[in-house]
Amino acid sequence: MANLRNRRRFLQLAGTGAAASIAGCSSLGLNDGQDPNESDDGEGDEDANAETVDVPDSALTAAVQADQEELQSFQSDLSEQMESGNLSQQEAQQELQQKQLELRAEAATELESELEGSDDLSVEGSIGEAGALLIDGDAEAMRTALNDGLMSALLPGEQFASIQQQQQLQQQMEAQAEAEGDGENETENDSSNDA
């Protein structure tokens, strides 16, 4: 009972609302209250490659950020390339977004490696590009890891399932858009052949 009380107090102190904005979860367009195993149309997720992690009640979502110094340096390089005319604004934005994903994934991998040697904490799941890891274990060890700067924020465990769902939906939409693009190209090729 004392562990449950400590965990609740810990979640209060973690400031989950502020932490969500740090982790960038608000920009993922999550629907509060939506079942993480269902898509927007109410049907179950049919992506065979997607593996849904069960979230234990005692688990929390650890959020990590991209290395800000490296990101700023990369952004400066992009600005110089734009000024010299070697890169358009759209290309620079795409490259910056890709770099953010890469750096966030690196930070997630580093945290996962760090926690592998821990007797008190375990990693139950990881979404590298989102910078989110599902961790379980001793609440005091989680607090210490947060205070030591190993992670940027701790969020409720359910947040991991929401991020996972959003990633899966995004992958499905990208695959669908790619398939539609391929269909349009085939139609254009057929019509030019008929002419």
mmCIF file of N, CA and C in Angstrom, residues 52-130:
data_model
loop_
_atom_site.group_PDB
_atom_site.id
_atom_site.type_symbol
_atom_site.label_atom_id
_atom_site.label_comp_id
_atom_site.label_asym_id
_atom_site.label_seq_id
_atom_site.Cartn_x
_atom_site.Cartn_y
_atom_site.Cartn_z
ATOM 1 N N THR A 52 2.289 -4.462 -30.061
ATOM 2 C CA THR A 52 1.744 -3.659 -28.986
ATOM 3 C C THR A 52 2.241 -4.191 -27.652
ATOM 4 N N VAL A 53 2.794 -3.273 -26.855
ATOM 5 C CA VAL A 53 3.338 -3.651 -25.554
ATOM 6 C C VAL A 53 2.259 -3.494 -24.499
ATOM 7 N N ASP A 54 2.086 -4.520 -23.666
ATOM 8 C CA ASP A 54 1.178 -4.408 -22.533
ATOM 9 C C ASP A 54 1.841 -3.515 -21.491
ATOM 10 N N VAL A 55 1.070 -2.564 -20.960
ATOM 11 C CA VAL A 55 1.616 -1.606 -20.003
ATOM 12 C C VAL A 55 1.274 -2.049 -18.585
ATOM 13 N N PRO A 56 2.285 -2.480 -17.802
ATOM 14 C CA PRO A 56 2.017 -2.844 -16.412
ATOM 15 C C PRO A 56 1.567 -1.618 -15.618
ATOM 16 N N ASP A 57 0.752 -1.828 -14.584
ATOM 17 C CA ASP A 57 0.258 -0.718 -13.770
ATOM 18 C C ASP A 57 1.388 0.075 -13.122
ATOM 19 N N SER A 58 2.481 -0.581 -12.821
ATOM 20 C CA SER A 58 3.580 0.079 -12.124
ATOM 21 C C SER A 58 4.565 0.776 -13.063
ATOM 22 N N ALA A 59 4.369 0.630 -14.383
ATOM 23 C CA ALA A 59 5.316 1.185 -15.356
ATOM 24 C C ALA A 59 5.046 2.659 -15.632
ATOM 25 N N LEU A 60 6.104 3.364 -16.018
ATOM 26 C CA LEU A 60 6.011 4.765 -16.421
ATOM 27 C C LEU A 60 6.685 4.929 -17.774
ATOM 28 N N THR A 61 6.329 6.003 -18.472
ATOM 29 C CA THR A 61 6.951 6.325 -19.746
ATOM 30 C C THR A 61 8.076 7.316 -19.496
ATOM 31 N N ALA A 62 9.284 6.925 -19.840
ATOM 32 C CA ALA A 62 10.440 7.813 -19.723
ATOM 33 C C ALA A 62 10.620 8.520 -21.064
ATOM 34 N N ALA A 63 10.715 9.842 -21.033
ATOM 35 C CA ALA A 63 10.890 10.626 -22.252
ATOM 36 C C ALA A 63 12.310 11.178 -22.294
ATOM 37 N N VAL A 64 12.910 11.120 -23.476
ATOM 38 C CA VAL A 64 14.240 11.693 -23.678
ATOM 39 C C VAL A 64 14.169 12.704 -24.802
ATOM 40 N N GLN A 65 15.107 13.639 -24.791
ATOM 41 C CA GLN A 65 15.160 14.663 -25.827
ATOM 42 C C GLN A 65 16.394 14.477 -26.691
ATOM 43 N N ALA A 66 16.317 15.032 -27.888
ATOM 44 C CA ALA A 66 17.480 15.062 -28.769
ATOM 45 C C ALA A 66 18.551 15.947 -28.137
ATOM 46 N N ASP A 67 19.814 15.639 -28.405
ATOM 47 C CA ASP A 67 20.933 16.445 -27.928
ATOM 48 C C ASP A 67 20.788 17.858 -28.504
ATOM 49 N N GLN A 68 20.505 18.824 -27.626
ATOM 50 C CA GLN A 68 20.189 20.181 -28.090
ATOM 51 C C GLN A 68 21.379 20.888 -28.723
ATOM 52 N N GLU A 69 22.584 20.666 -28.206
ATOM 53 C CA GLU A 69 23.773 21.301 -28.789
ATOM 54 C C GLU A 69 24.011 20.800 -30.204
ATOM 55 N N GLU A 70 23.918 19.491 -30.368
ATOM 56 C CA GLU A 70 24.120 18.919 -31.701
ATOM 57 C C GLU A 70 23.033 19.370 -32.660
ATOM 58 N N LEU A 71 21.808 19.488 -32.160
ATOM 59 C CA LEU A 71 20.689 19.929 -32.989
ATOM 60 C C LEU A 71 20.876 21.380 -33.424
ATOM 61 N N GLN A 72 21.316 22.240 -32.501
ATOM 62 C CA GLN A 72 21.554 23.650 -32.842
ATOM 63 C C GLN A 72 22.678 23.794 -33.861
ATOM 64 N N SER A 73 23.712 22.985 -33.690
ATOM 65 C CA SER A 73 24.827 23.010 -34.644
ATOM 66 C C SER A 73 24.359 22.599 -36.035
ATOM 67 N N PHE A 74 23.538 21.559 -36.091
ATOM 68 C CA PHE A 74 23.001 21.079 -37.356
ATOM 69 C C PHE A 74 22.106 22.145 -37.989
ATOM 70 N N GLN A 75 21.307 22.815 -37.147
ATOM 71 C CA GLN A 75 20.407 23.865 -37.629
ATOM 72 C C GLN A 75 21.212 25.035 -38.215
ATOM 73 N N SER A 76 22.319 25.370 -37.581
ATOM 74 C CA SER A 76 23.178 26.443 -38.098
ATOM 75 C C SER A 76 23.737 26.082 -39.464
ATOM 76 N N ASP A 77 24.171 24.820 -39.615
ATOM 77 C CA ASP A 77 24.679 24.354 -40.912
ATOM 78 C C ASP A 77 23.602 24.453 -41.991
ATOM 79 N N LEU A 78 22.373 24.068 -41.618
ATOM 80 C CA LEU A 78 21.265 24.154 -42.586
ATOM 81 C C LEU A 78 20.999 25.599 -42.984
ATOM 82 N N SER A 79 21.059 26.513 -42.015
ATOM 83 C CA SER A 79 20.829 27.939 -42.302
ATOM 84 C C SER A 79 21.863 28.460 -43.289
ATOM 85 N N GLU A 80 23.113 28.070 -43.104
ATOM 86 C CA GLU A 80 24.174 28.494 -44.017
ATOM 87 C C GLU A 80 23.922 27.952 -45.423
ATOM 88 N N GLN A 81 23.496 26.697 -45.504
ATOM 89 C CA GLN A 81 23.218 26.100 -46.817
ATOM 90 C C GLN A 81 22.039 26.790 -47.497
ATOM 91 N N MET A 82 21.030 27.210 -46.697
ATOM 92 C CA MET A 82 19.890 27.932 -47.266
ATOM 93 C C MET A 82 20.327 29.294 -47.780
ATOM 94 N N GLU A 83 21.154 29.993 -47.009
ATOM 95 C CA GLU A 83 21.625 31.324 -47.411
ATOM 96 C C GLU A 83 22.458 31.265 -48.683
ATOM 97 N N SER A 84 23.232 30.192 -48.844
ATOM 98 C CA SER A 84 24.065 30.057 -50.041
ATOM 99 C C SER A 84 23.271 29.526 -51.240
ATOM 100 N N GLY A 85 22.006 29.175 -51.010
ATOM 101 C CA GLY A 85 21.151 28.716 -52.102
ATOM 102 C C GLY A 85 21.274 27.234 -52.413
ATOM 103 N N ASN A 86 22.005 26.495 -51.589
ATOM 104 C CA ASN A 86 22.182 25.062 -51.824
ATOM 105 C C ASN A 86 21.033 24.214 -51.297
ATOM 106 N N LEU A 87 20.119 24.848 -50.538
ATOM 107 C CA LEU A 87 19.045 24.101 -49.891
ATOM 108 C C LEU A 87 17.797 24.976 -49.813
ATOM 109 N N SER A 88 16.642 24.415 -50.158
ATOM 110 C CA SER A 88 15.395 25.166 -50.026
ATOM 111 C C SER A 88 14.913 25.083 -48.582
ATOM 112 N N GLN A 89 13.977 25.944 -48.241
ATOM 113 C CA GLN A 89 13.440 25.929 -46.881
ATOM 114 C C GLN A 89 12.744 24.603 -46.577
ATOM 115 N N GLN A 90 12.013 24.085 -47.544
ATOM 116 C CA GLN A 90 11.314 22.809 -47.353
ATOM 117 C C GLN A 90 12.305 21.666 -47.138
ATOM 118 N N GLU A 91 13.374 21.640 -47.919
ATOM 119 C CA GLU A 91 14.396 20.605 -47.758
ATOM 120 C C GLU A 91 15.070 20.718 -46.388
ATOM 121 N N ALA A 92 15.326 21.949 -45.972
ATOM 122 C CA ALA A 92 15.962 22.171 -44.668
ATOM 123 C C ALA A 92 15.055 21.685 -43.541
ATOM 124 N N GLN A 93 13.766 21.953 -43.654
ATOM 125 C CA GLN A 93 12.826 21.501 -42.627
ATOM 126 C C GLN A 93 12.775 19.980 -42.564
ATOM 127 N N GLN A 94 12.783 19.337 -43.722
ATOM 128 C CA GLN A 94 12.757 17.874 -43.756
ATOM 129 C C GLN A 94 14.024 17.294 -43.133
ATOM 130 N N GLU A 95 15.170 17.889 -43.463
ATOM 131 C CA GLU A 95 16.439 17.399 -42.911
ATOM 132 C C GLU A 95 16.504 17.616 -41.404
ATOM 133 N N LEU A 96 15.985 18.771 -40.954
ATOM 134 C CA LEU A 96 15.991 19.060 -39.521
ATOM 135 C C LEU A 96 15.095 18.079 -38.771
ATOM 136 N N GLN A 97 13.928 17.801 -39.334
ATOM 137 C CA GLN A 97 13.008 16.849 -38.706
ATOM 138 C C GLN A 97 13.631 15.456 -38.625
ATOM 139 N N GLN A 98 14.288 15.053 -39.712
ATOM 140 C CA GLN A 98 14.942 13.737 -39.729
ATOM 141 C C GLN A 98 16.057 13.678 -38.688
ATOM 142 N N LYS A 99 16.822 14.771 -38.564
ATOM 143 C CA LYS A 99 17.910 14.821 -37.589
ATOM 144 C C LYS A 99 17.363 14.731 -36.166
ATOM 145 N N GLN A 100 16.248 15.410 -35.907
ATOM 146 C CA GLN A 100 15.623 15.337 -34.585
ATOM 147 C C GLN A 100 15.238 13.903 -34.247
ATOM 148 N N LEU A 101 14.645 13.203 -35.212
ATOM 149 C CA LEU A 101 14.260 11.810 -34.998
ATOM 150 C C LEU A 101 15.482 10.947 -34.703
ATOM 151 N N GLU A 102 16.554 11.150 -35.468
ATOM 152 C CA GLU A 102 17.772 10.369 -35.274
ATOM 153 C C GLU A 102 18.373 10.608 -33.892
ATOM 154 N N LEU A 103 18.459 11.884 -33.504
ATOM 155 C CA LEU A 103 19.066 12.219 -32.207
ATOM 156 C C LEU A 103 18.204 11.720 -31.049
ATOM 157 N N ARG A 104 16.889 11.781 -31.216
ATOM 158 C CA ARG A 104 15.990 11.272 -30.178
ATOM 159 C C ARG A 104 16.147 9.760 -30.045
ATOM 160 N N ALA A 105 16.271 9.080 -31.183
ATOM 161 C CA ALA A 105 16.462 7.626 -31.161
ATOM 162 C C ALA A 105 17.790 7.274 -30.491
ATOM 163 N N GLU A 106 18.833 8.062 -30.761
ATOM 164 C CA GLU A 106 20.131 7.839 -30.113
ATOM 165 C C GLU A 106 20.020 7.999 -28.602
ATOM 166 N N ALA A 107 19.306 9.050 -28.169
ATOM 167 C CA ALA A 107 19.135 9.296 -26.734
ATOM 168 C C ALA A 107 18.361 8.154 -26.082
ATOM 169 N N ALA A 108 17.360 7.632 -26.783
ATOM 170 C CA ALA A 108 16.575 6.507 -26.256
ATOM 171 C C ALA A 108 17.434 5.254 -26.131
ATOM 172 N N THR A 109 18.283 5.023 -27.134
ATOM 173 C CA THR A 109 19.179 3.871 -27.100
ATOM 174 C C THR A 109 20.175 3.983 -25.951
ATOM 175 N N GLU A 110 20.696 5.194 -25.740
ATOM 176 C CA GLU A 110 21.630 5.422 -24.633
ATOM 177 C C GLU A 110 20.970 5.159 -23.287
ATOM 178 N N LEU A 111 19.732 5.645 -23.123
ATOM 179 C CA LEU A 111 19.021 5.418 -21.864
ATOM 180 C C LEU A 111 18.754 3.930 -21.663
ATOM 181 N N GLU A 112 18.356 3.253 -22.729
ATOM 182 C CA GLU A 112 18.079 1.817 -22.631
ATOM 183 C C GLU A 112 19.342 1.061 -22.206
ATOM 184 N N SER A 113 20.487 1.427 -22.797
ATOM 185 C CA SER A 113 21.753 0.794 -22.428
ATOM 186 C C SER A 113 22.101 1.067 -20.973
ATOM 187 N N GLU A 114 21.850 2.299 -20.551
ATOM 188 C CA GLU A 114 22.138 2.694 -19.169
ATOM 189 C C GLU A 114 21.300 1.886 -18.177
ATOM 190 N N LEU A 115 20.033 1.678 -18.533
ATOM 191 C CA LEU A 115 19.128 0.981 -17.618
ATOM 192 C C LEU A 115 19.304 -0.539 -17.635
ATOM 193 N N GLU A 116 19.953 -1.069 -18.680
ATOM 194 C CA GLU A 116 20.171 -2.516 -18.762
ATOM 195 C C GLU A 116 20.976 -3.037 -17.574
ATOM 196 N N GLY A 117 21.890 -2.212 -17.079
ATOM 197 C CA GLY A 117 22.719 -2.629 -15.961
ATOM 198 C C GLY A 117 22.089 -2.386 -14.604
ATOM 199 N N SER A 118 20.870 -1.878 -14.582
ATOM 200 C CA SER A 118 20.209 -1.556 -13.322
ATOM 201 C C SER A 118 19.470 -2.765 -12.755
ATOM 202 N N ASP A 119 19.618 -2.954 -11.441
ATOM 203 C CA ASP A 119 18.870 -4.023 -10.766
ATOM 204 C C ASP A 119 17.462 -3.553 -10.400
ATOM 205 N N ASP A 120 17.281 -2.221 -10.334
ATOM 206 C CA ASP A 120 16.025 -1.658 -9.849
ATOM 207 C C ASP A 120 15.040 -1.294 -10.952
ATOM 208 N N LEU A 121 15.531 -1.139 -12.189
ATOM 209 C CA LEU A 121 14.668 -0.702 -13.293
ATOM 210 C C LEU A 121 14.827 -1.626 -14.489
ATOM 211 N N SER A 122 13.754 -1.802 -15.241
ATOM 212 C CA SER A 122 13.805 -2.587 -16.470
ATOM 213 C C SER A 122 13.061 -1.853 -17.570
ATOM 214 N N VAL A 123 13.513 -2.052 -18.801
ATOM 215 C CA VAL A 123 12.872 -1.449 -19.973
ATOM 216 C C VAL A 123 11.918 -2.475 -20.561
ATOM 217 N N GLU A 124 10.630 -2.118 -20.593
ATOM 218 C CA GLU A 124 9.591 -3.021 -21.095
ATOM 219 C C GLU A 124 9.284 -2.791 -22.569
ATOM 220 N N GLY A 125 9.657 -1.617 -23.076
ATOM 221 C CA GLY A 125 9.401 -1.285 -24.471
ATOM 222 C C GLY A 125 10.098 0.005 -24.829
ATOM 223 N N SER A 126 10.317 0.231 -26.124
ATOM 224 C CA SER A 126 11.002 1.438 -26.569
ATOM 225 C C SER A 126 10.461 1.890 -27.916
ATOM 226 N N ILE A 127 10.257 3.194 -28.055
ATOM 227 C CA ILE A 127 9.899 3.804 -29.345
ATOM 228 C C ILE A 127 10.949 4.881 -29.579
ATOM 229 N N GLY A 128 12.038 4.474 -30.222
ATOM 230 C CA GLY A 128 13.214 5.330 -30.349
ATOM 231 C C GLY A 128 12.948 6.688 -30.950
ATOM 232 N N GLU A 129 12.273 6.744 -32.113
ATOM 233 C CA GLU A 129 12.076 8.016 -32.807
ATOM 234 C C GLU A 129 11.216 8.985 -32.003
ATOM 235 N N ALA A 130 10.368 8.446 -31.136
ATOM 236 C CA ALA A 130 9.542 9.306 -30.285
ATOM 237 C C ALA A 130 10.267 9.652 -28.987
#
